[in-house]
Coordinates of C-alpha atoms and ligand atoms in Angstrom, one line a residue:
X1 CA 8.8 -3.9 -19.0
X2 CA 12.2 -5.4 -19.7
X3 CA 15.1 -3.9 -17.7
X4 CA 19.0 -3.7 -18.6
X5 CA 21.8 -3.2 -16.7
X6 CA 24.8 -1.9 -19.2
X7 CA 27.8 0.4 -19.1
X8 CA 27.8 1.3 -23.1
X9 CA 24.6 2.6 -24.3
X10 CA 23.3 0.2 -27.3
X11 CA 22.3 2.5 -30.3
X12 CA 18.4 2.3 -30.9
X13 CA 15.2 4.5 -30.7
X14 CA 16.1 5.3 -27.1
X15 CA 14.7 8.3 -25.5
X16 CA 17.4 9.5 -22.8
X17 CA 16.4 10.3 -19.6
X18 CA 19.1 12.8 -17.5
X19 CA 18.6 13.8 -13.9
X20 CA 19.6 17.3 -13.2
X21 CA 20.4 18.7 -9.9
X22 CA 19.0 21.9 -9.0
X23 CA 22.7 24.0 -9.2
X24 CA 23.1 21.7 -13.2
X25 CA 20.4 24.0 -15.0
X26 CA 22.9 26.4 -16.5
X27 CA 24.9 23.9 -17.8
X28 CA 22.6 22.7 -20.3
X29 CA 22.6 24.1 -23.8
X30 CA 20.8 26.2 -24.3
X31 CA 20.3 26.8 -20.7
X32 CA 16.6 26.5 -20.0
X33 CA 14.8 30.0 -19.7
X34 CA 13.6 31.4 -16.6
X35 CA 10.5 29.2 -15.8
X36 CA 11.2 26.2 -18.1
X37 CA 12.5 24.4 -16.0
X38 CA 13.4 24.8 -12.1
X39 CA 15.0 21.7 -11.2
X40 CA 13.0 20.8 -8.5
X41 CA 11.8 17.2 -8.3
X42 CA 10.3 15.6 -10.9
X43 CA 9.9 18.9 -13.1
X44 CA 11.0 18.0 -16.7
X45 CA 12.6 19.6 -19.8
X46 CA 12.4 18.2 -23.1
X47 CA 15.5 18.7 -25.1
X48 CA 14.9 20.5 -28.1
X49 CA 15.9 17.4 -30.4
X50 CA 12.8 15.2 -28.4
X51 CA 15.8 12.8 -28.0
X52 CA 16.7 13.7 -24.5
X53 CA 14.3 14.7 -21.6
X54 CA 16.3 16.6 -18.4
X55 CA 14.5 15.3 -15.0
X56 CA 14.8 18.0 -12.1
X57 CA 16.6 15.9 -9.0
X58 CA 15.8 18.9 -6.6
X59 CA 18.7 20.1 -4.1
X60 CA 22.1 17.9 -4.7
X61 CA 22.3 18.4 -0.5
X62 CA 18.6 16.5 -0.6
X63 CA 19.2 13.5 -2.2
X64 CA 18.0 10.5 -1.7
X65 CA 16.0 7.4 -2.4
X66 CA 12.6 9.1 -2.6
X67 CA 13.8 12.0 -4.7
X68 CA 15.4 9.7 -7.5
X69 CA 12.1 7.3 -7.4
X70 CA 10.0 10.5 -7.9
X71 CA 11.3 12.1 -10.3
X72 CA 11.8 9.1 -12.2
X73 CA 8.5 8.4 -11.4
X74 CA 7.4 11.4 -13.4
X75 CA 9.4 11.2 -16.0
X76 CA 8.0 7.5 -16.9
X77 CA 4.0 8.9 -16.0
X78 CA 5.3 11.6 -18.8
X79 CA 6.8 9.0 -21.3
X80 CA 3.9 6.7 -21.6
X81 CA 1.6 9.4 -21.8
X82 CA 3.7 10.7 -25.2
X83 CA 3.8 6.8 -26.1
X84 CA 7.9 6.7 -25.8
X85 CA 8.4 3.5 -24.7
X86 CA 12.3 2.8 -25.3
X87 CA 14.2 4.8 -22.2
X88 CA 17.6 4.7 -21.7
X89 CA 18.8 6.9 -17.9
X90 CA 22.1 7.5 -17.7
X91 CA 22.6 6.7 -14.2
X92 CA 26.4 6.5 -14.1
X93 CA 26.6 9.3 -11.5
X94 CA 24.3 7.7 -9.3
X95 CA 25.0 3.7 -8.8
X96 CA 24.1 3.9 -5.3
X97 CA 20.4 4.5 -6.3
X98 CA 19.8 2.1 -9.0
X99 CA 17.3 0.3 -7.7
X100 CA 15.2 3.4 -6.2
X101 CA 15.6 4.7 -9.8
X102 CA 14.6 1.4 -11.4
X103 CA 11.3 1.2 -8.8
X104 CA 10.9 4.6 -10.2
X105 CA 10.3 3.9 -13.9
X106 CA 8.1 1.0 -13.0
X107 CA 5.7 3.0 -10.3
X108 CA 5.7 6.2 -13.1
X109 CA 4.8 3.6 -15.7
X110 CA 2.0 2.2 -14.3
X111 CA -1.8 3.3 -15.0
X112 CA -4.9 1.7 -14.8
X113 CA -6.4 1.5 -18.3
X114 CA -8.3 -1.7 -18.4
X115 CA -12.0 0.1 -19.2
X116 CA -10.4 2.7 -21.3
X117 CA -11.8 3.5 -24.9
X118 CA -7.7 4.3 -26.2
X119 CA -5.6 2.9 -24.3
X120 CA -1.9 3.6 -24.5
X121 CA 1.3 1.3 -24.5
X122 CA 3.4 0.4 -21.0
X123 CA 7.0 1.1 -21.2
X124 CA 8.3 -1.7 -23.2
X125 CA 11.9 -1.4 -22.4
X126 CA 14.3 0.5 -19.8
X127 CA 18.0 0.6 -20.2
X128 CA 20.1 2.0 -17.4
X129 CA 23.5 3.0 -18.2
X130 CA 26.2 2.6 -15.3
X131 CA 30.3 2.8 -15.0
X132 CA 31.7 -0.5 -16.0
X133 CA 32.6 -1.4 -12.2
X134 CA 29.0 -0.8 -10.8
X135 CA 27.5 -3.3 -13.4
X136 CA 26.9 -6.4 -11.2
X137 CA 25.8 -5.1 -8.4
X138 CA 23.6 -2.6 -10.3
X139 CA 22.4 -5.5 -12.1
X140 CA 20.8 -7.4 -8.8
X141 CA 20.0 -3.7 -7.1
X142 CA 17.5 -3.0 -10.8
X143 CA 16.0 -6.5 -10.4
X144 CA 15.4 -6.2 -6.5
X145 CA 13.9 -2.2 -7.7
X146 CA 11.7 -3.9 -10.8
X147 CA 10.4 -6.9 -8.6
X148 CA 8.8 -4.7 -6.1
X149 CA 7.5 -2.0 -8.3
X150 CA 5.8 -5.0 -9.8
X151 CA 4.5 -5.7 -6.7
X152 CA 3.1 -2.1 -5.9
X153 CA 1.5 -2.0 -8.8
X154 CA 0.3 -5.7 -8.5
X155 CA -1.5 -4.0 -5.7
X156 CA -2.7 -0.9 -7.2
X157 CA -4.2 -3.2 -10.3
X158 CA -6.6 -4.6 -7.8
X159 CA -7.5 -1.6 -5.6
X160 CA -8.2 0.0 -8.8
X161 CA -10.7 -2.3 -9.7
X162 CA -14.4 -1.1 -9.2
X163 CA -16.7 -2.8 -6.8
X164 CA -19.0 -4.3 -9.2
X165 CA -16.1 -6.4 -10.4
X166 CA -14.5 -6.8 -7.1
X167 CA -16.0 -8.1 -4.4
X168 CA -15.1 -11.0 -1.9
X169 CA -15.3 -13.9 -4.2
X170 CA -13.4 -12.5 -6.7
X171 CA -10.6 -11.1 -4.4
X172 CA -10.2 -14.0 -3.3
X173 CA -9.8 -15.8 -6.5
X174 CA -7.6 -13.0 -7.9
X175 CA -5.7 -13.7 -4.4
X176 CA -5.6 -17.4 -5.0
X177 CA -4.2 -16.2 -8.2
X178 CA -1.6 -14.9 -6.9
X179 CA -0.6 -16.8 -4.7
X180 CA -0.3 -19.9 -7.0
X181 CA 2.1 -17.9 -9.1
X182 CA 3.9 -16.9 -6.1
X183 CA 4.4 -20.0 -4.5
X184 CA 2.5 -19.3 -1.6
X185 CA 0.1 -21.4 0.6
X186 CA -3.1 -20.0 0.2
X187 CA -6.4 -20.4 2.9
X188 CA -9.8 -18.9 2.5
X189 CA -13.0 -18.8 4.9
X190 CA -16.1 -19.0 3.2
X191 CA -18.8 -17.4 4.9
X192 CA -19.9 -20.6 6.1
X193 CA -16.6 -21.2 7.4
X194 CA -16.9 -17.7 8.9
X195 CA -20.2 -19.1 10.3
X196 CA -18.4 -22.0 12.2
X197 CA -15.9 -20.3 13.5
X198 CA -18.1 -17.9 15.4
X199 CA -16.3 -14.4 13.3
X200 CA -19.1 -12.3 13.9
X201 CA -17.5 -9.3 13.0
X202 CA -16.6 -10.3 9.5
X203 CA -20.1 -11.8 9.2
X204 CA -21.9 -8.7 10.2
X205 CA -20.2 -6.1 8.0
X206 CA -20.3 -8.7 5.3
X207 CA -24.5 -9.5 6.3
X208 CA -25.9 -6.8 4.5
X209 CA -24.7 -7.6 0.7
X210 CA -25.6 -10.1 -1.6
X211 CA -22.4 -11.1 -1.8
X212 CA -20.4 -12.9 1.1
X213 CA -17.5 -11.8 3.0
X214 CA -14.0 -13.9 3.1
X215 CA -11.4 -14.5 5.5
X216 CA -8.0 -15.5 3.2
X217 CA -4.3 -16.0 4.3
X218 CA -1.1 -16.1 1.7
X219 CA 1.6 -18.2 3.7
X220 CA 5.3 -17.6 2.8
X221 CA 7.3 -20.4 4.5
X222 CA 10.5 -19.0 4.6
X223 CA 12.2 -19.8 8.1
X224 CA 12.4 -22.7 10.1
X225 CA 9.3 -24.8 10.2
X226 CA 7.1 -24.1 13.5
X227 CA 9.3 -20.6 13.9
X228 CA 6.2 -17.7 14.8
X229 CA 5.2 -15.7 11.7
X230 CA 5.6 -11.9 10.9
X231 CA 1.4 -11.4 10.2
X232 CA 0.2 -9.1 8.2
X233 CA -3.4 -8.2 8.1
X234 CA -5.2 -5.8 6.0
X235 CA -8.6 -4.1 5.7
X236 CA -10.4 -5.1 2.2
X237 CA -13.7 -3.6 2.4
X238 CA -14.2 -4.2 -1.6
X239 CA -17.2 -1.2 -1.5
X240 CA -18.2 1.2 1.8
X241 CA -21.4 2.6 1.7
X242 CA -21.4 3.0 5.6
X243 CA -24.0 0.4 5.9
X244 CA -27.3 1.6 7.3
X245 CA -25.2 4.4 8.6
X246 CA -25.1 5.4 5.3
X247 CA -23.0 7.8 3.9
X248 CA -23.8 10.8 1.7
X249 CA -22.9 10.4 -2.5
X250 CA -20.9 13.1 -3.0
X251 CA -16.9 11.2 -3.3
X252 CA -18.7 7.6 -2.5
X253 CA -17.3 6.6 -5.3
X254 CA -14.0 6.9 -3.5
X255 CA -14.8 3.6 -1.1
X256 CA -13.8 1.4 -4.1
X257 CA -10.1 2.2 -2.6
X258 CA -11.7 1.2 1.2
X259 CA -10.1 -2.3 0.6
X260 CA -6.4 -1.1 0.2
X261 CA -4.7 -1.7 3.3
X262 CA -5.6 -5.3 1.7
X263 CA -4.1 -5.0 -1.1
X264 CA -1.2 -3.6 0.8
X265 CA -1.1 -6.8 2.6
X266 CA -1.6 -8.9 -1.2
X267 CA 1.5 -6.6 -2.8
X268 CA 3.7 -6.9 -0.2
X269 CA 3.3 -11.2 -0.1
X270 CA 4.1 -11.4 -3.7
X271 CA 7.3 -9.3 -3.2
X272 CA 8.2 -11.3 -0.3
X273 CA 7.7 -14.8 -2.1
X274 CA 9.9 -13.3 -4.9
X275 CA 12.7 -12.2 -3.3
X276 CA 13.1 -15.4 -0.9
X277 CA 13.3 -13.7 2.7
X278 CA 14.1 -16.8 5.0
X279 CA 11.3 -15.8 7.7
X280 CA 7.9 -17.3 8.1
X281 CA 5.5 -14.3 7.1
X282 CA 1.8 -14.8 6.7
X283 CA -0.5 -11.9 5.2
X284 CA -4.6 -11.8 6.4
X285 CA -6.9 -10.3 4.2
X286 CA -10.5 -9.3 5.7
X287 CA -12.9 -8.7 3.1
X288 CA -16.5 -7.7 3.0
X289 CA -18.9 -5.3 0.9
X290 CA -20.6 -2.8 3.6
X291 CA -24.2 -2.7 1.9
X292 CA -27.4 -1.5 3.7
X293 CA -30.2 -3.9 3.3
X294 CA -33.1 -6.2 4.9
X295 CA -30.4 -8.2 6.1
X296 CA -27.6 -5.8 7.1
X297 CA -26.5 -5.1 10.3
X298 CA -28.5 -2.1 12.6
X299 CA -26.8 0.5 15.1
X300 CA -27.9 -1.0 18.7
X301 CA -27.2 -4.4 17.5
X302 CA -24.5 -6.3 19.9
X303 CA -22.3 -8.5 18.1
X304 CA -20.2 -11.5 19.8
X305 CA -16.7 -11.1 17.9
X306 CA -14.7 -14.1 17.0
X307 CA -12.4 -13.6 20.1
X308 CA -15.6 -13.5 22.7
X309 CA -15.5 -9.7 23.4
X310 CA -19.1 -8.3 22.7
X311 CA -19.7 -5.0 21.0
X312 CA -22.3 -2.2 20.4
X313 CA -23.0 -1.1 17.2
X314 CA -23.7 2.6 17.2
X315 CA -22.2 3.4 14.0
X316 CA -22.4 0.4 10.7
X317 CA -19.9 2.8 8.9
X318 CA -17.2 2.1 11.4
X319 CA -17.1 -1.3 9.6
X320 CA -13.3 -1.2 9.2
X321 CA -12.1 -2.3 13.4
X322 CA -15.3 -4.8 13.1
X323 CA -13.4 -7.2 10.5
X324 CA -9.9 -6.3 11.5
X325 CA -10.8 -7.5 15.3
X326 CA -11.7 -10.8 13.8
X327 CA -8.8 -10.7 11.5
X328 CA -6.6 -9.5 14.5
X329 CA -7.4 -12.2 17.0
X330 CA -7.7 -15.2 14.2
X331 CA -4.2 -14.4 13.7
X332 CA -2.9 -14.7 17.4
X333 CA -5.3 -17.8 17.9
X334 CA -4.3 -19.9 14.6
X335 CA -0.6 -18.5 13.4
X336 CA 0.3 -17.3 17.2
X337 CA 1.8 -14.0 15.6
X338 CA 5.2 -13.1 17.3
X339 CA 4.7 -9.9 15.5
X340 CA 1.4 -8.1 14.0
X341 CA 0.8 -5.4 11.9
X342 CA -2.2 -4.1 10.5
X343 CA -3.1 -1.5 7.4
X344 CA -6.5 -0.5 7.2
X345 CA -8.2 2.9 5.3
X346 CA -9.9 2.8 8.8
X347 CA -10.7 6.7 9.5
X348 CA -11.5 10.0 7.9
X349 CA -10.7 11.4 11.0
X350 CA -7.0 10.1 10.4
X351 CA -6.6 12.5 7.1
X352 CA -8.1 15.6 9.4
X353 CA -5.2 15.0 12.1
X354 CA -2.2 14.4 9.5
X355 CA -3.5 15.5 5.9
X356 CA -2.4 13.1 3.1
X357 CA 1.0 13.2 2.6
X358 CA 1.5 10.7 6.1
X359 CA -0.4 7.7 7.9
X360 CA -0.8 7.3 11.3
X361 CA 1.3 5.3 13.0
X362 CA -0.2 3.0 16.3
X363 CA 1.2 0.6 18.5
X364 CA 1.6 -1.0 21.7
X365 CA 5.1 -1.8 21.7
X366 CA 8.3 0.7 21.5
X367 CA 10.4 -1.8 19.8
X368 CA 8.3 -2.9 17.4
X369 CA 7.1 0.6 17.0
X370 CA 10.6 1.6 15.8
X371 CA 11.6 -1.2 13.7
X372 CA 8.2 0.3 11.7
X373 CA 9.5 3.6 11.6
X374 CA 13.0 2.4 10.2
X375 CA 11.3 0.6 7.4
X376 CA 9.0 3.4 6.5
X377 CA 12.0 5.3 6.5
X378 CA 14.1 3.3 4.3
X379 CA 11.3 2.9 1.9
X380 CA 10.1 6.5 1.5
X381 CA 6.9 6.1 2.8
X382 CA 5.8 8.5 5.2
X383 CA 4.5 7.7 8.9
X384 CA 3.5 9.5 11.9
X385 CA 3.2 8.1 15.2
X386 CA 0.2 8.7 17.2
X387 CA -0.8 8.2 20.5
X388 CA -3.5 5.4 22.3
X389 CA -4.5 6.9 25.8
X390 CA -6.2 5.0 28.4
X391 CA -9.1 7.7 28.2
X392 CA -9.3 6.4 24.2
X393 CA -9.7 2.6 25.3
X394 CA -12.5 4.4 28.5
X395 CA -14.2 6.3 25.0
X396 CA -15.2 3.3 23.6
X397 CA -16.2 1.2 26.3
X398 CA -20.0 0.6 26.1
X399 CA -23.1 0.8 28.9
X400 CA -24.2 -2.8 27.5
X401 CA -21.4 -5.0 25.9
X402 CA -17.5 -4.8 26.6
X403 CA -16.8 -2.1 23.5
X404 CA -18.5 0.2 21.4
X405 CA -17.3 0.4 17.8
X406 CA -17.4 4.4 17.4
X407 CA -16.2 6.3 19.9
X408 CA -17.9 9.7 18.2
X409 CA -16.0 12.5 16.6
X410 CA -13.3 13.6 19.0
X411 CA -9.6 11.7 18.5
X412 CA -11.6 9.8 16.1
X413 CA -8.5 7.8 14.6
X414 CA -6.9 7.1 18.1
X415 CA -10.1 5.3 19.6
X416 CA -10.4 3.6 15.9
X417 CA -6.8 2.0 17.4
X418 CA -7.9 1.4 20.4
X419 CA -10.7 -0.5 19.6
X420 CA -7.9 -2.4 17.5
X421 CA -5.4 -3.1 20.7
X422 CA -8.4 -5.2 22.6
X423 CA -8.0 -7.7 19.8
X424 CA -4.2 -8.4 20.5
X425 CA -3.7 -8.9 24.0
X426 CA -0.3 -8.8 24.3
X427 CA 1.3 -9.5 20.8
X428 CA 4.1 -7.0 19.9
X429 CA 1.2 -5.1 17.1
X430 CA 1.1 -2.0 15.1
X431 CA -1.5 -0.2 12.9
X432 CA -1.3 2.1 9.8
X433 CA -4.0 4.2 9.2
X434 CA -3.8 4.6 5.6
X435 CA -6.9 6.4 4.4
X436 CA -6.0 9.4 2.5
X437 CA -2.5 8.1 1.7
X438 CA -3.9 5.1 -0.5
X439 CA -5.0 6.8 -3.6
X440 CA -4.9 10.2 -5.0
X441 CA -7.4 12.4 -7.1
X442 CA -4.9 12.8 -9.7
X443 CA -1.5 11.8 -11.3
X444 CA 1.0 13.1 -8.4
X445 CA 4.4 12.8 -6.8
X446 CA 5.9 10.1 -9.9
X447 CA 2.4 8.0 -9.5
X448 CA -0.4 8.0 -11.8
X449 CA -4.2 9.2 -10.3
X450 CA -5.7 6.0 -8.5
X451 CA -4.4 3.9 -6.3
X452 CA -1.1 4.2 -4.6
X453 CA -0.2 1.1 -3.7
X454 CA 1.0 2.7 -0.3
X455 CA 2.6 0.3 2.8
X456 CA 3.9 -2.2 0.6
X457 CA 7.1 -1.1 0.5
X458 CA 7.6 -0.6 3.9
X459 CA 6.1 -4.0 4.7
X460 CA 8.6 -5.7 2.3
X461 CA 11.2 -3.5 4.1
X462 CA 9.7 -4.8 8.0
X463 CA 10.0 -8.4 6.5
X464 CA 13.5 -8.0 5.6
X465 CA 15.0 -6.2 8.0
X466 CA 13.5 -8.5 10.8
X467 CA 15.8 -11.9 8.6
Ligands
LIG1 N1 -13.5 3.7 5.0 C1 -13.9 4.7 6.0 C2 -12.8 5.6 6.3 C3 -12.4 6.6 5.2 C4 -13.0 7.8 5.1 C5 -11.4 6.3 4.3 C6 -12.6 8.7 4.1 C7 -11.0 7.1 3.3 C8 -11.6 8.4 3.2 C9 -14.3 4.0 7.3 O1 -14.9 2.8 7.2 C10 -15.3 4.9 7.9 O2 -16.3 5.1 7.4 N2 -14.9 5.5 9.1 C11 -15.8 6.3 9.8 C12 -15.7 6.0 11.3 C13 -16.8 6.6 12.1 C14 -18.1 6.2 11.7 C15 -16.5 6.3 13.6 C16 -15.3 7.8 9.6 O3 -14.1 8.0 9.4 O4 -16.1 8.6 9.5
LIG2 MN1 -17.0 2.9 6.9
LIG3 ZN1 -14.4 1.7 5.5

């Protein structure tokens, strides 16, 4: 989508998009009947003429970035749906959220289509009007908003894609993709690098399908030269079945999204790279396909993880802390992270304490815990922090190896993170649980059904807040 910044509309087959507070309605002619239309976020009206469509913007006292992305979000989602592709938004009122609004238009537009019989056109054009004065700097805020839309939905492209297409090999040549177009360094671990370098985590999950695991990093070399890296790691189970441990059919289908906190991690490089950030950042992905078969790996087994520690399989389908702990320690060892953070679609049990409009928020540092919590903030994604107590790290520890990768049912998502925090030591490290905030049943909140695309914003935030 092409995006301009202007302060007289150009004449054309524009549709108009207007955002309407709450309090506007009645100013609109004719004012919209009881039920048309109540204002609230991301309802729409379309004007009578088809040549405007009225956005609701919610309570004026509410504003703010998330509101103006969502409804714009919806009001795209609703646009390509009716194939109007030209949008102008008057945003003159507003120049202070330009680039939310622009992010908006691109998230709304976006929508997996590539196996679709009729497929139907992506916006092909935005235009966003704005008072002569704001121009410039609305011109770099759009560019900053289209540049990492285009990076969510970078994201979402992949975690969309099913798991008969994409699987370790080809994430990690769709990775090596992007990097190269990025401008990033790129690494990847076969499985017989994986073999060599002792990750037996990775290589257990990744033991029971026909086709190997990977270990890939994206470098972005943006600060001084030996300066520590901000590392991001990310889960990218490219199928879940549970393993031997297998789990039942109904919603399986649903563990094509169990590699997302990876694509989180993919999204959120690309953005990076694009908008310069002079910091050394390095993202991890940890891939693997968690199949059952003669060669998969067995509750009771005790695997030797990359860092040394030894642990008890009693569940295959807690899969997720099994690659992330090889992930977690390779990125201490090899890029001596001064800061680590982690997105993962580790637990179910996450989306039973908090539902799915938040993730879970762990760590074992307060300052780094905060300077999370701002970006998540600033970028409208929700978190919620979340405790680990020394009786989570005692719930895990096994009778015959050092851990246990299941700690059973009870604070299931906190002893997920603690078997996460032995694979640290004492690196300032966080973890978002992201498993029922990564995709959705259906189109909601301004995005399309499918993946989300969730954590890369406020990773892209983290990274730029820490220059
Ligand atoms: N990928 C799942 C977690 C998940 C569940 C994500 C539902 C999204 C929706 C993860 O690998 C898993 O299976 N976790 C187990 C852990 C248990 C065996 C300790 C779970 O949550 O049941
Ligand atoms: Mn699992
Ligand atoms: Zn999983």
């Amino acid at each position: 989508m092409k995006v301009r910044v202007v302060a007289d509309a150009p004449a054309g087959a524009f549709i108009t998009v207007r955002l309407v507070f709450k309090d506007q309605r009645s100013e609109l002619v004719p004012p919209p009947t009881k039920g048309e239309f109540s204002g609230a976020v991301g309802t729409l009206l379309a004007d009578r003429s088809a040549a405007t469509l009225y956005v609701g913007l919610g309570e004026r006292s509410k504003l703010d970035a998330a509101a103006v992305r969502r409804a714009l979000g919806s009001a795209a989602l609703a646009l390509r749906k009716r194939s109007q592709t030209y949008v102008l938004l008057q945003l003159e009122e507003l120049p202070q959220f330009v680039s939310a609004a622009v992010e908006g238009v691109v998230l709304g537009g976006y929508r997996y289509e590539a196996f679709l019989p009729k497929k139907t056109a992506p916006l092909a054009e935005l235009v966003v009007v704005q008072a002569k004065a704001d121009v410039a700097g609305a011109k770099k805020a759009a560019a900053r908003g289209q540049s990492l839309g285009e990076a969510v939905n970078a994201a979402r492209e992949i975690a969309n894609t099913p798991g008969n297409l994409l699987y370790p090999e080809t994430l990690a040549a769709a990775a090596a993709a992007l990097a190269k177009k990025s401008d990033l360094r790129f690494r990847v671990l076969d499985e017989r690098a994986l073999k060599a370098g002792k990750f037996g985590g990775i290589l257990a999950v990744g033991g029971g399908s026909a086709r190997g695991p990977r270990l890939m990093a994206l470098e972005h070399a943006g600060g001084r030269k030996g300066e520590a890296p901000l590392v991001l790691v990310g889960k990218a189970i490219t199928f879940d079945t549970g393993g031997i441990s297998i789990k039942p059919a109904a919603g399986m289908e649903e563990m094509i999204f169990d590699k997302c906190g990876g694509m989180a991690v993919l999204g959120a490089m690309q953005a990076i790279a694009e908008l310069g950030l002079k910091r050394n950042v390095v993202g991890i992905l940890a891939a693997a396909e968690n199949m059952p078969s003669g060669t998969a790996y067995r509750p009771g087994d005790i695997v030797t993880m990359r860092s040394g520690t030894t642990v008890e399989i009693v569940n295959t389908d807690a899969e997720g802390r099994m690659v992330l702990g090889d992930a977690l320690a390779w990125a201490c060892q090899e890029y001596k992270a001064a800061q680590l953070i982690d997105l993962a679609t580790l637990t179910g049990a996450c989306g039973v304490a908090l539902g799915d409009s938040a993730a879970g928020l762990w760590s074992n540092d307060d300052s780094f815990r905060s300077q999370v919590e701002v970006a998540a903030l600033e970028s409208g994604e929700r978190l919620w922090p979340m405790p680990i107590f020394p009786e989570h790290s005692e719930q895990i520890r096994s009778q015959v190896a050092a851990l246990k990768n299941s700690g059973g049912r009870l604070g299931g998502a906190c002893t997920a993170a603690a078997f996460l925090k032995a694979f640290v030591g004492e690196t300032p490290w966080a973890h978002l649980d992201i498993a029922y905030t990564a995709h959705q049943s259906k189109d909601a909140h301004g995005l399309a059904g499918g993946a989300t695309g969730f954590g890369v914003r406020t990773l892209v935030r983290l990274a730029a807040n820490g220059v």
